[in-house]
Short mmCIF file of C-alpha atoms in Angstrom, two decimals:
data_model
loop_
_atom_site.label_atom_id
_atom_site.label_comp_id
_atom_site.label_asym_id
_atom_site.label_seq_id
_atom_site.Cartn_x
_atom_site.Cartn_y
_atom_site.Cartn_z
CA UNK A 1 104.56 104.87 193.10
CA UNK A 2 107.99 106.05 192.39
CA UNK A 3 110.02 106.71 195.59
CA UNK A 4 109.72 110.39 196.35
CA UNK A 5 113.32 111.26 195.19
CA UNK A 6 112.73 109.72 191.82
CA UNK A 7 109.96 112.32 191.12
CA UNK A 8 110.30 115.23 188.89
CA UNK A 9 110.60 118.48 190.80
CA UNK A 10 107.19 119.85 190.01
CA UNK A 11 105.58 116.58 191.27
CA UNK A 12 107.90 116.66 194.46
CA UNK A 13 106.52 120.14 195.14
CA UNK A 14 102.98 118.92 194.55
CA UNK A 15 103.28 116.09 197.13
CA UNK A 16 105.23 118.10 199.66
CA UNK A 17 102.56 120.68 199.61
CA UNK A 18 99.53 118.36 199.70
CA UNK A 19 97.98 118.72 203.15
CA UNK A 20 97.15 115.34 204.65
CA UNK A 21 94.75 114.81 207.53
CA UNK A 22 96.08 113.05 210.80
CA UNK A 23 93.13 112.11 212.78
CA UNK A 24 95.02 109.51 214.90
CA UNK A 25 94.29 105.91 215.42
CA UNK A 26 91.90 104.41 212.68
CA UNK A 27 88.37 102.96 213.17
CA UNK A 28 88.45 99.12 213.43
CA UNK A 29 86.15 96.47 212.15
CA UNK A 30 87.59 93.03 212.32
CA UNK A 31 86.29 90.30 209.75
CA UNK A 32 83.56 88.39 211.12
CA UNK A 33 83.40 85.46 209.02
CA UNK A 34 85.70 83.19 206.67
CA UNK A 35 86.97 84.96 203.62
CA UNK A 36 85.25 82.38 201.61
CA UNK A 37 81.81 83.65 202.87
CA UNK A 38 82.61 87.36 202.45
CA UNK A 39 80.89 89.59 200.12
CA UNK A 40 83.26 92.05 198.44
CA UNK A 41 82.93 95.38 196.74
CA UNK A 42 85.41 97.65 195.16
CA UNK A 43 85.79 101.42 195.90
CA UNK A 44 87.89 103.48 193.59
CA UNK A 45 89.37 106.83 193.65
CA UNK A 46 90.12 106.84 190.05
CA UNK A 47 87.44 109.16 188.84
CA UNK A 48 86.10 106.27 186.90
CA UNK A 49 82.54 106.77 185.74
CA UNK A 50 80.17 105.26 183.38
CA UNK A 51 79.76 107.04 180.15
CA UNK A 52 76.12 107.82 180.82
CA UNK A 53 77.06 109.42 184.21
CA UNK A 54 77.31 113.16 185.26
CA UNK A 55 81.33 113.64 185.07
CA UNK A 56 82.82 114.83 188.13
CA UNK A 57 83.27 118.55 188.59
CA UNK A 58 86.96 118.81 187.42
CA UNK A 59 86.97 122.59 187.74
CA UNK A 60 86.28 122.71 191.32
CA UNK A 61 89.51 123.85 193.02
CA UNK A 62 88.61 121.99 196.45
CA UNK A 63 87.83 118.67 194.48
CA UNK A 64 84.36 117.27 193.77
CA UNK A 65 83.54 114.81 196.81
CA UNK A 66 80.59 113.21 195.14
CA UNK A 67 80.57 109.53 193.99
CA UNK A 68 79.12 107.44 191.44
CA UNK A 69 77.65 103.86 191.50
CA UNK A 70 79.30 101.35 189.06
CA UNK A 71 77.49 97.88 188.63
CA UNK A 72 79.77 95.18 189.34
CA UNK A 73 78.84 93.53 186.05
CA UNK A 74 79.61 96.74 184.01
CA UNK A 75 80.89 96.10 180.39
CA UNK A 76 84.30 97.74 180.34
CA UNK A 77 83.17 99.52 177.16
CA UNK A 78 80.87 101.70 179.16
CA UNK A 79 83.68 102.74 181.56
CA UNK A 80 85.68 106.04 181.06
CA UNK A 81 87.33 108.76 183.43
CA UNK A 82 85.95 112.16 184.03
CA UNK A 83 89.02 112.93 186.18
CA UNK A 84 91.87 112.50 183.54
CA UNK A 85 94.77 113.31 185.45
CA UNK A 86 97.72 113.71 183.08
CA UNK A 87 100.33 112.69 185.67
CA UNK A 88 99.87 109.23 185.89
CA UNK A 89 100.18 106.41 183.61
CA UNK A 90 97.10 106.07 181.20
CA UNK A 91 98.49 103.37 178.92
CA UNK A 92 97.58 100.56 181.39
CA UNK A 93 93.92 101.28 181.55
CA UNK A 94 93.67 101.64 177.76
CA UNK A 95 94.72 98.03 177.61
CA UNK A 96 93.14 96.45 180.59
CA UNK A 97 90.52 98.08 183.12
CA UNK A 98 91.69 95.43 185.75
CA UNK A 99 95.02 97.22 186.23
CA UNK A 100 92.74 99.95 188.05
CA UNK A 101 89.36 98.36 188.44
CA UNK A 102 90.02 94.65 188.99
CA UNK A 103 86.46 93.60 188.01
CA UNK A 104 87.56 90.25 186.30
CA UNK A 105 90.10 89.30 188.85
CA UNK A 106 87.48 89.35 191.76
CA UNK A 107 84.83 87.48 189.55
CA UNK A 108 87.78 84.66 189.20
CA UNK A 109 88.02 84.58 192.96
CA UNK A 110 84.33 83.91 193.44
CA UNK A 111 84.52 81.14 190.99
CA UNK A 112 87.61 79.65 192.87
CA UNK A 113 85.64 80.14 196.19
CA UNK A 114 88.49 82.29 197.70
CA UNK A 115 85.70 84.89 198.26
CA UNK A 116 81.97 84.34 198.84
CA UNK A 117 80.29 86.87 196.54
CA UNK A 118 80.39 90.28 194.88
CA UNK A 119 78.35 93.27 195.82
CA UNK A 120 76.00 94.45 193.08
CA UNK A 121 77.33 97.91 193.21
CA UNK A 122 80.75 99.29 193.39
CA UNK A 123 81.76 102.89 194.20
CA UNK A 124 83.86 105.50 192.38
CA UNK A 125 85.33 108.67 193.89
CA UNK A 126 87.57 111.29 192.20
CA UNK A 127 91.05 111.71 193.52
CA UNK A 128 92.79 114.92 194.35
CA UNK A 129 90.32 116.27 196.83
CA UNK A 130 91.81 119.20 198.50
CA UNK A 131 88.91 119.77 201.01
CA UNK A 132 88.03 116.67 202.74
CA UNK A 133 85.58 117.88 204.91
CA UNK A 134 82.49 117.12 202.82
CA UNK A 135 83.79 113.58 202.28
CA UNK A 136 84.15 112.93 205.88
CA UNK A 137 80.69 114.53 206.72
CA UNK A 138 78.67 113.36 203.91
CA UNK A 139 79.77 111.20 201.00
CA UNK A 140 82.08 108.64 202.30
CA UNK A 141 80.11 107.66 205.20
CA UNK A 142 77.12 107.43 202.92
CA UNK A 143 78.91 105.12 200.73
CA UNK A 144 79.80 103.13 204.01
CA UNK A 145 76.23 102.83 205.07
CA UNK A 146 75.04 101.63 201.57
CA UNK A 147 77.89 98.93 201.59
CA UNK A 148 76.76 97.96 205.02
CA UNK A 149 72.92 97.92 204.12
CA UNK A 150 74.11 95.69 201.09
CA UNK A 151 75.72 93.04 203.29
CA UNK A 152 79.26 94.07 202.15
CA UNK A 153 81.82 92.44 204.28
CA UNK A 154 84.89 93.68 202.79
CA UNK A 155 85.79 96.83 200.71
CA UNK A 156 88.79 96.96 198.54
CA UNK A 157 89.95 100.59 198.23
CA UNK A 158 91.88 101.21 195.11
CA UNK A 159 93.49 104.48 194.24
CA UNK A 160 95.35 105.51 190.89
CA UNK B 1 91.46 107.39 199.54
CA UNK B 2 92.63 106.83 202.95
CA UNK B 3 89.90 109.39 204.26
CA UNK B 4 87.34 107.70 202.37
CA UNK B 5 88.46 104.24 203.88
CA UNK B 6 88.39 105.31 207.40
CA UNK B 7 84.73 106.54 207.04
CA UNK B 8 83.77 103.29 205.50
CA UNK B 9 85.47 101.25 208.17
CA UNK B 10 83.71 103.31 210.70
CA UNK B 11 80.47 102.11 209.29
CA UNK B 12 81.05 98.61 210.16
CA UNK B 13 82.52 97.53 206.73
CA UNK B 14 86.30 95.91 206.99
CA UNK B 15 88.45 97.73 204.50
CA UNK B 16 91.91 97.25 203.03
CA UNK B 17 93.53 99.63 200.49
CA UNK B 18 96.35 100.01 198.04
CA UNK B 19 98.67 102.67 198.71
CA UNK B 20 100.55 104.28 195.98
CA UNK B 21 102.06 107.32 198.22
CA UNK B 22 103.32 105.74 201.27
CA UNK B 23 103.85 108.92 203.10
CA UNK B 24 100.23 109.81 202.85
CA UNK B 25 99.02 106.48 204.23
CA UNK B 26 101.41 106.89 207.08
CA UNK B 27 99.89 110.26 208.12
CA UNK B 28 96.32 109.55 207.48
CA UNK B 29 96.57 105.91 208.90
CA UNK B 30 93.77 103.80 207.11
CA UNK B 31 92.87 100.79 209.03
CA UNK B 32 94.85 98.39 206.56
CA UNK B 33 96.95 99.35 203.52
CA UNK B 34 99.23 97.59 201.25
CA UNK B 35 101.85 100.02 199.64
CA UNK B 36 102.79 98.97 196.15
CA UNK B 37 105.90 100.08 194.03
CA UNK B 38 103.95 100.66 190.83
CA UNK B 39 103.48 104.06 188.98
CA UNK B 40 100.47 105.87 189.28
CA UNK B 41 97.64 104.67 187.23
CA UNK B 42 98.74 100.95 187.72
CA UNK B 43 97.78 100.04 191.28
CA UNK B 44 97.33 96.33 190.33
CA UNK B 45 100.74 96.44 188.78
CA UNK B 46 100.48 95.78 185.11
CA UNK B 47 97.57 95.40 182.38
CA UNK B 48 96.95 92.08 180.96
CA UNK B 49 99.30 90.60 183.75
CA UNK B 50 96.87 88.33 185.74
CA UNK B 51 99.56 87.05 187.77
CA UNK B 52 100.73 90.34 189.19
CA UNK B 53 97.26 91.68 189.66
CA UNK B 54 96.23 88.46 191.60
CA UNK B 55 99.38 88.85 193.79
CA UNK B 56 98.28 92.27 194.74
CA UNK B 57 94.85 91.04 195.67
CA UNK B 58 95.93 88.21 197.68
CA UNK B 59 98.22 90.42 199.65
CA UNK B 60 95.52 92.74 200.23
CA UNK B 61 93.25 90.01 201.48
CA UNK B 62 95.94 88.65 203.91
CA UNK B 63 96.17 92.10 205.66
CA UNK B 64 92.62 91.13 206.90
CA UNK B 65 94.21 88.68 209.20
CA UNK B 66 95.84 91.18 211.17
CA UNK B 67 94.59 91.65 214.74
CA UNK B 68 95.23 95.43 215.29
CA UNK B 69 96.03 98.59 213.20
CA UNK B 70 96.96 100.61 211.47
CA UNK B 71 98.33 98.20 209.16
CA UNK B 72 100.84 99.39 206.55
CA UNK B 73 102.86 96.52 204.81
CA UNK B 74 104.67 96.72 201.31
CA UNK B 75 104.18 94.40 198.57
CA UNK B 76 107.60 92.66 197.72
CA UNK B 77 108.18 92.07 194.07
CA UNK B 78 110.22 88.80 192.90
CA UNK B 79 113.10 89.45 190.56
CA UNK B 80 111.03 88.42 187.69
CA UNK B 81 108.50 91.21 188.47
CA UNK B 82 111.08 94.04 189.23
CA UNK B 83 110.70 95.59 185.85
CA UNK B 84 107.06 96.47 187.08
CA UNK B 85 108.62 98.69 189.63
CA UNK B 86 108.04 102.45 189.02
CA UNK B 87 111.76 102.96 189.34
CA UNK B 88 112.16 101.57 185.64
CA UNK B 89 109.43 104.16 184.48
CA UNK B 90 110.85 107.63 184.17
CA UNK B 91 108.27 110.20 185.15
CA UNK B 92 109.17 112.99 182.80
CA UNK B 93 112.42 114.15 181.40
CA UNK B 94 113.28 116.11 184.73
CA UNK B 95 113.38 112.78 186.59
CA UNK B 96 116.82 112.24 188.40
CA UNK B 97 119.17 109.46 186.92
CA UNK B 98 119.04 107.76 190.15
CA UNK B 99 116.14 105.16 190.24
CA UNK B 100 114.62 106.27 186.88
CA UNK B 101 116.55 104.69 183.98
CA UNK B 102 119.53 102.66 185.25
CA UNK B 103 121.01 102.47 181.61
CA UNK B 104 121.41 106.16 181.70
CA UNK B 105 122.75 106.05 185.24
CA UNK B 106 125.36 103.63 184.23
CA UNK B 107 126.43 105.45 181.19
CA UNK B 108 129.38 107.70 181.20
CA UNK B 109 127.81 110.11 178.98
CA UNK B 110 126.44 113.53 180.21
CA UNK B 111 122.69 113.09 180.45
CA UNK B 112 121.02 115.35 177.82
CA UNK B 113 118.61 118.10 179.14
CA UNK B 114 115.12 117.77 178.25
CA UNK B 115 114.11 118.58 174.96
CA UNK B 116 111.82 121.45 174.40
CA UNK B 117 108.19 121.29 173.25
CA UNK B 118 107.89 122.89 169.79
CA UNK B 119 105.92 126.21 169.70
CA UNK B 120 102.71 125.63 167.98
CA UNK B 121 103.27 127.35 164.26
CA UNK B 122 99.47 127.77 163.50
CA UNK B 123 99.78 125.39 160.75
CA UNK B 124 96.54 123.48 161.20
CA UNK B 125 96.74 121.53 157.86
CA UNK B 126 99.87 119.77 159.40
CA UNK B 127 97.86 118.83 162.49
CA UNK B 128 94.95 117.35 160.66
CA UNK B 129 97.33 115.14 158.39
CA UNK B 130 98.82 114.00 161.52
CA UNK B 131 95.38 113.04 162.93
CA UNK B 132 94.49 111.38 159.57
CA UNK B 133 97.68 109.24 159.62
CA UNK B 134 96.65 107.95 163.09
CA UNK B 135 93.36 106.74 161.93
CA UNK B 136 94.19 103.17 160.79
CA UNK B 137 96.14 102.61 164.07
CA UNK B 138 93.13 103.73 166.06
CA UNK B 139 90.88 101.36 164.03
CA UNK B 140 93.23 98.71 165.08
CA UNK B 141 92.89 99.67 168.73
CA UNK B 142 89.31 99.60 168.49
CA UNK B 143 89.04 96.09 166.88
CA UNK B 144 91.60 94.82 169.24
CA UNK B 145 89.75 96.08 172.54
CA UNK B 146 86.11 95.41 171.26
CA UNK B 147 85.25 98.86 170.55
CA UNK B 148 86.34 100.22 173.87
CA UNK B 149 87.75 103.85 173.83
CA UNK B 150 88.13 106.83 175.93
CA UNK B 151 87.39 109.12 173.12
CA UNK B 152 84.08 111.17 173.51
CA UNK B 153 84.44 113.72 176.38
CA UNK B 154 83.78 116.70 174.16
CA UNK B 155 80.97 115.01 172.01
CA UNK B 156 83.43 113.93 169.15
CA UNK B 157 84.09 110.13 168.12
CA UNK B 158 87.20 108.81 166.69
CA UNK B 159 85.62 109.52 163.11
CA UNK B 160 85.01 113.19 164.04
CA UNK B 161 88.26 113.65 166.31
CA UNK B 162 89.68 116.31 164.13
CA UNK B 163 86.86 118.64 165.19
CA UNK B 164 88.40 118.56 168.66
CA UNK B 165 91.59 119.73 167.32
CA UNK B 166 89.88 122.55 165.33
CA UNK B 167 88.34 123.53 168.60
CA UNK B 168 91.52 123.97 170.19
CA UNK B 169 93.09 125.70 167.01
CA UNK B 170 90.15 128.19 167.13
CA UNK B 171 90.52 128.68 170.85
CA UNK B 172 94.26 129.56 170.31
CA UNK B 173 93.29 132.03 167.52
CA UNK B 174 90.83 133.59 170.09
CA UNK B 175 87.74 132.56 168.43
CA UNK B 176 84.63 131.95 170.50
CA UNK B 177 83.94 128.15 170.45
CA UNK B 178 80.49 126.68 169.87
CA UNK B 179 80.15 124.26 172.83
CA UNK B 180 77.78 121.33 172.08
CA UNK B 181 77.63 120.44 176.01
CA UNK B 182 75.05 120.94 178.64
CA UNK B 183 75.78 123.34 181.49
CA UNK B 184 77.56 125.86 179.44
CA UNK B 185 76.38 128.82 181.39
CA UNK B 186 79.29 128.80 183.58
CA UNK B 187 81.95 131.49 183.26
CA UNK B 188 84.40 128.40 182.86
CA UNK B 189 82.51 126.51 180.37
CA UNK B 190 84.80 127.40 177.36
CA UNK B 191 87.92 126.38 179.14
CA UNK B 192 86.44 123.29 180.51
CA UNK B 193 85.40 122.33 176.92
CA UNK B 194 88.92 123.08 175.72
CA UNK B 195 90.34 120.59 178.25
CA UNK B 196 87.67 117.83 177.15
CA UNK B 197 88.77 118.44 173.63
CA UNK B 198 92.56 118.11 174.76
CA UNK B 199 91.32 114.97 176.74
CA UNK B 200 89.54 113.49 173.44
CA UNK B 201 92.92 113.97 171.45
CA UNK B 202 95.26 112.51 174.15
CA UNK B 203 92.97 109.47 174.23
CA UNK B 204 93.01 109.14 170.51
CA UNK B 205 96.77 109.69 170.29
CA UNK B 206 97.15 107.28 173.18
CA UNK B 207 94.98 104.46 171.82
CA UNK B 208 96.70 104.74 168.21
CA UNK B 209 100.06 104.66 169.64
CA UNK B 210 99.37 101.67 171.68
CA UNK B 211 98.00 99.92 168.51
CA UNK B 212 100.92 101.11 166.23
CA UNK B 213 103.64 100.20 168.83
CA UNK B 214 101.62 97.21 170.26
CA UNK B 215 103.44 96.57 173.41
CA UNK B 216 105.82 99.28 173.75
CA UNK B 217 103.38 101.38 175.84
CA UNK B 218 102.79 98.34 178.21
CA UNK B 219 106.23 98.50 179.73
CA UNK B 220 106.71 102.40 179.69
CA UNK B 221 104.27 105.37 179.53
CA UNK B 222 107.16 107.63 179.20
CA UNK B 223 107.84 106.66 175.86
CA UNK B 224 104.52 107.47 174.94
CA UNK B 225 104.66 110.89 176.81
CA UNK B 226 107.89 111.64 175.18
CA UNK B 227 106.28 110.91 171.76
CA UNK B 228 103.24 112.95 172.15
CA UNK B 229 104.77 116.05 173.86
CA UNK B 230 108.03 116.27 171.99
CA UNK B 231 107.17 114.75 168.50
CA UNK B 232 103.62 115.42 167.62
CA UNK B 233 102.01 118.58 166.28
CA UNK B 234 98.99 117.85 168.49
CA UNK B 235 101.32 118.08 171.53
CA UNK B 236 102.49 121.65 170.54
CA UNK B 237 98.69 122.71 170.12
CA UNK B 238 97.76 121.54 173.49
CA UNK B 239 100.56 123.33 174.91
CA UNK B 240 99.46 126.48 173.19
CA UNK B 241 95.91 126.11 174.32
CA UNK B 242 96.87 125.41 177.76
CA UNK B 243 99.04 128.71 177.49
CA UNK B 244 95.93 130.71 176.83
CA UNK B 245 94.02 129.03 179.75
CA UNK B 246 96.86 130.00 181.93
CA UNK B 247 96.40 133.56 180.75
CA UNK B 248 92.66 133.63 182.05
CA UNK B 249 93.69 132.71 185.68
CA UNK B 250 96.05 134.17 188.20
CA UNK B 251 95.62 132.05 191.55
CA UNK B 252 95.70 128.28 192.22
CA UNK B 253 92.12 128.71 193.61
CA UNK B 254 90.64 129.54 190.47
CA UNK B 255 88.53 126.70 188.30
CA UNK B 256 90.70 127.88 185.36
CA UNK B 257 93.87 126.93 187.04
CA UNK B 258 92.36 123.40 187.80
CA UNK B 259 91.82 123.25 183.99
CA UNK B 260 95.09 124.21 183.18
CA UNK B 261 97.01 122.13 185.29
CA UNK B 262 95.36 119.04 183.82
CA UNK B 263 96.25 119.63 180.31
CA UNK B 264 100.05 118.91 180.27
CA UNK B 265 101.76 116.38 182.49
CA UNK B 266 104.17 117.72 185.33
CA UNK B 267 107.73 117.33 183.91
CA UNK B 268 106.87 118.46 180.36
CA UNK B 269 107.83 121.75 179.12
CA UNK B 270 109.61 124.66 180.73
CA UNK B 271 106.38 126.35 181.79
CA UNK B 272 105.56 123.52 184.05
CA UNK B 273 102.29 124.75 185.77
CA UNK B 274 103.81 124.70 189.15
CA UNK B 275 106.41 127.45 188.22
CA UNK B 276 103.96 129.53 186.21
CA UNK B 277 101.52 129.61 189.25
CA UNK B 278 104.05 130.85 191.48
CA UNK B 279 105.33 133.66 189.29
CA UNK B 280 101.62 134.65 188.82
CA UNK B 281 100.98 134.42 192.44
CA UNK B 282 104.02 136.22 193.57
CA UNK B 283 104.01 138.63 191.03
#
């Protein structure tokens, strides 16, 4: 992103006031096998949904902590955002979904043998969540369990 | 994102993230994160640029080799990729000269202050004429991207997009809107619908502009935003509608406030939402 000093004053205030958690040292799950044997999934916090999905609740001042499942073979025509932040560059996605959701790049890496395979299901959260408790207690561990149960070795976490 | 990442790692899945705002990653400490210098909205660098997108993914995968964490490393761009750095993309007219636009910074001329967004003059016929004038560009966009479009939030299509503008005009003129969407029992339904109408119009204008300029927007979204908010009738109408949404709220915890803040980008217009909110809260 732009360095903090390059942001407009309103954005500087927004980021200065955003309360981040500090929960200390992170959990650590080392990779157990070669990359070329790993199953990979994408988890995005872009607010991406399928057009047929229920949109995220955009008017919740605490942020909607639910998630949507996006099939990894999705046709980009079916994708849209329900969280249409005005404060980030929307031109990129309008030209290429891979700039936010690199579905084609990962397919190529499987074909090239760099990674082993792709998960059937990718996951989407929205960003700008001000109350993270429901995320920590429910939806994020839930997605973690689903990824684990699906045999996913690596989750690529992509914000916007 | 980092909060979600820690929870997924805790379930036994190895994770690596892209970080756009480094101070957040430094504090939340996800297991592995790659900071990238790109603007918000472009975590993989640039659209239709396979080379930079692959570079980001390979750099992420490389972090999986680290033996202990938290890992937070920076993506380093080559000289040929430097134009993708967010420094070269002004974020609103209020951005400081340092790092935003080097041409301006090197110029001896005094930088001009931000232009003002024109007040909506209530002339809806000029709005609908503007929308009609973009139609051929939007058709070009649909053709180029195989029918992919972000238009549709409020129930309109690119053919009926003028209806979204009509709704904003009615709202500005304090007429009750007929909302064709489910879950309209909520007290905030009308304002939420107004926002979706604005989202549709912004999508239609963005896609039309990309087709018209074919490539300009690929490099700099500020050029698009400057055009939308300073040069178009629809920009003024959306700002007027945002003004009415703000009138319905007096606190940042209000759902209507969440709607208002999402309608116009930070850095555009003197009534930037941060300042308006403060005066309301303190007053």
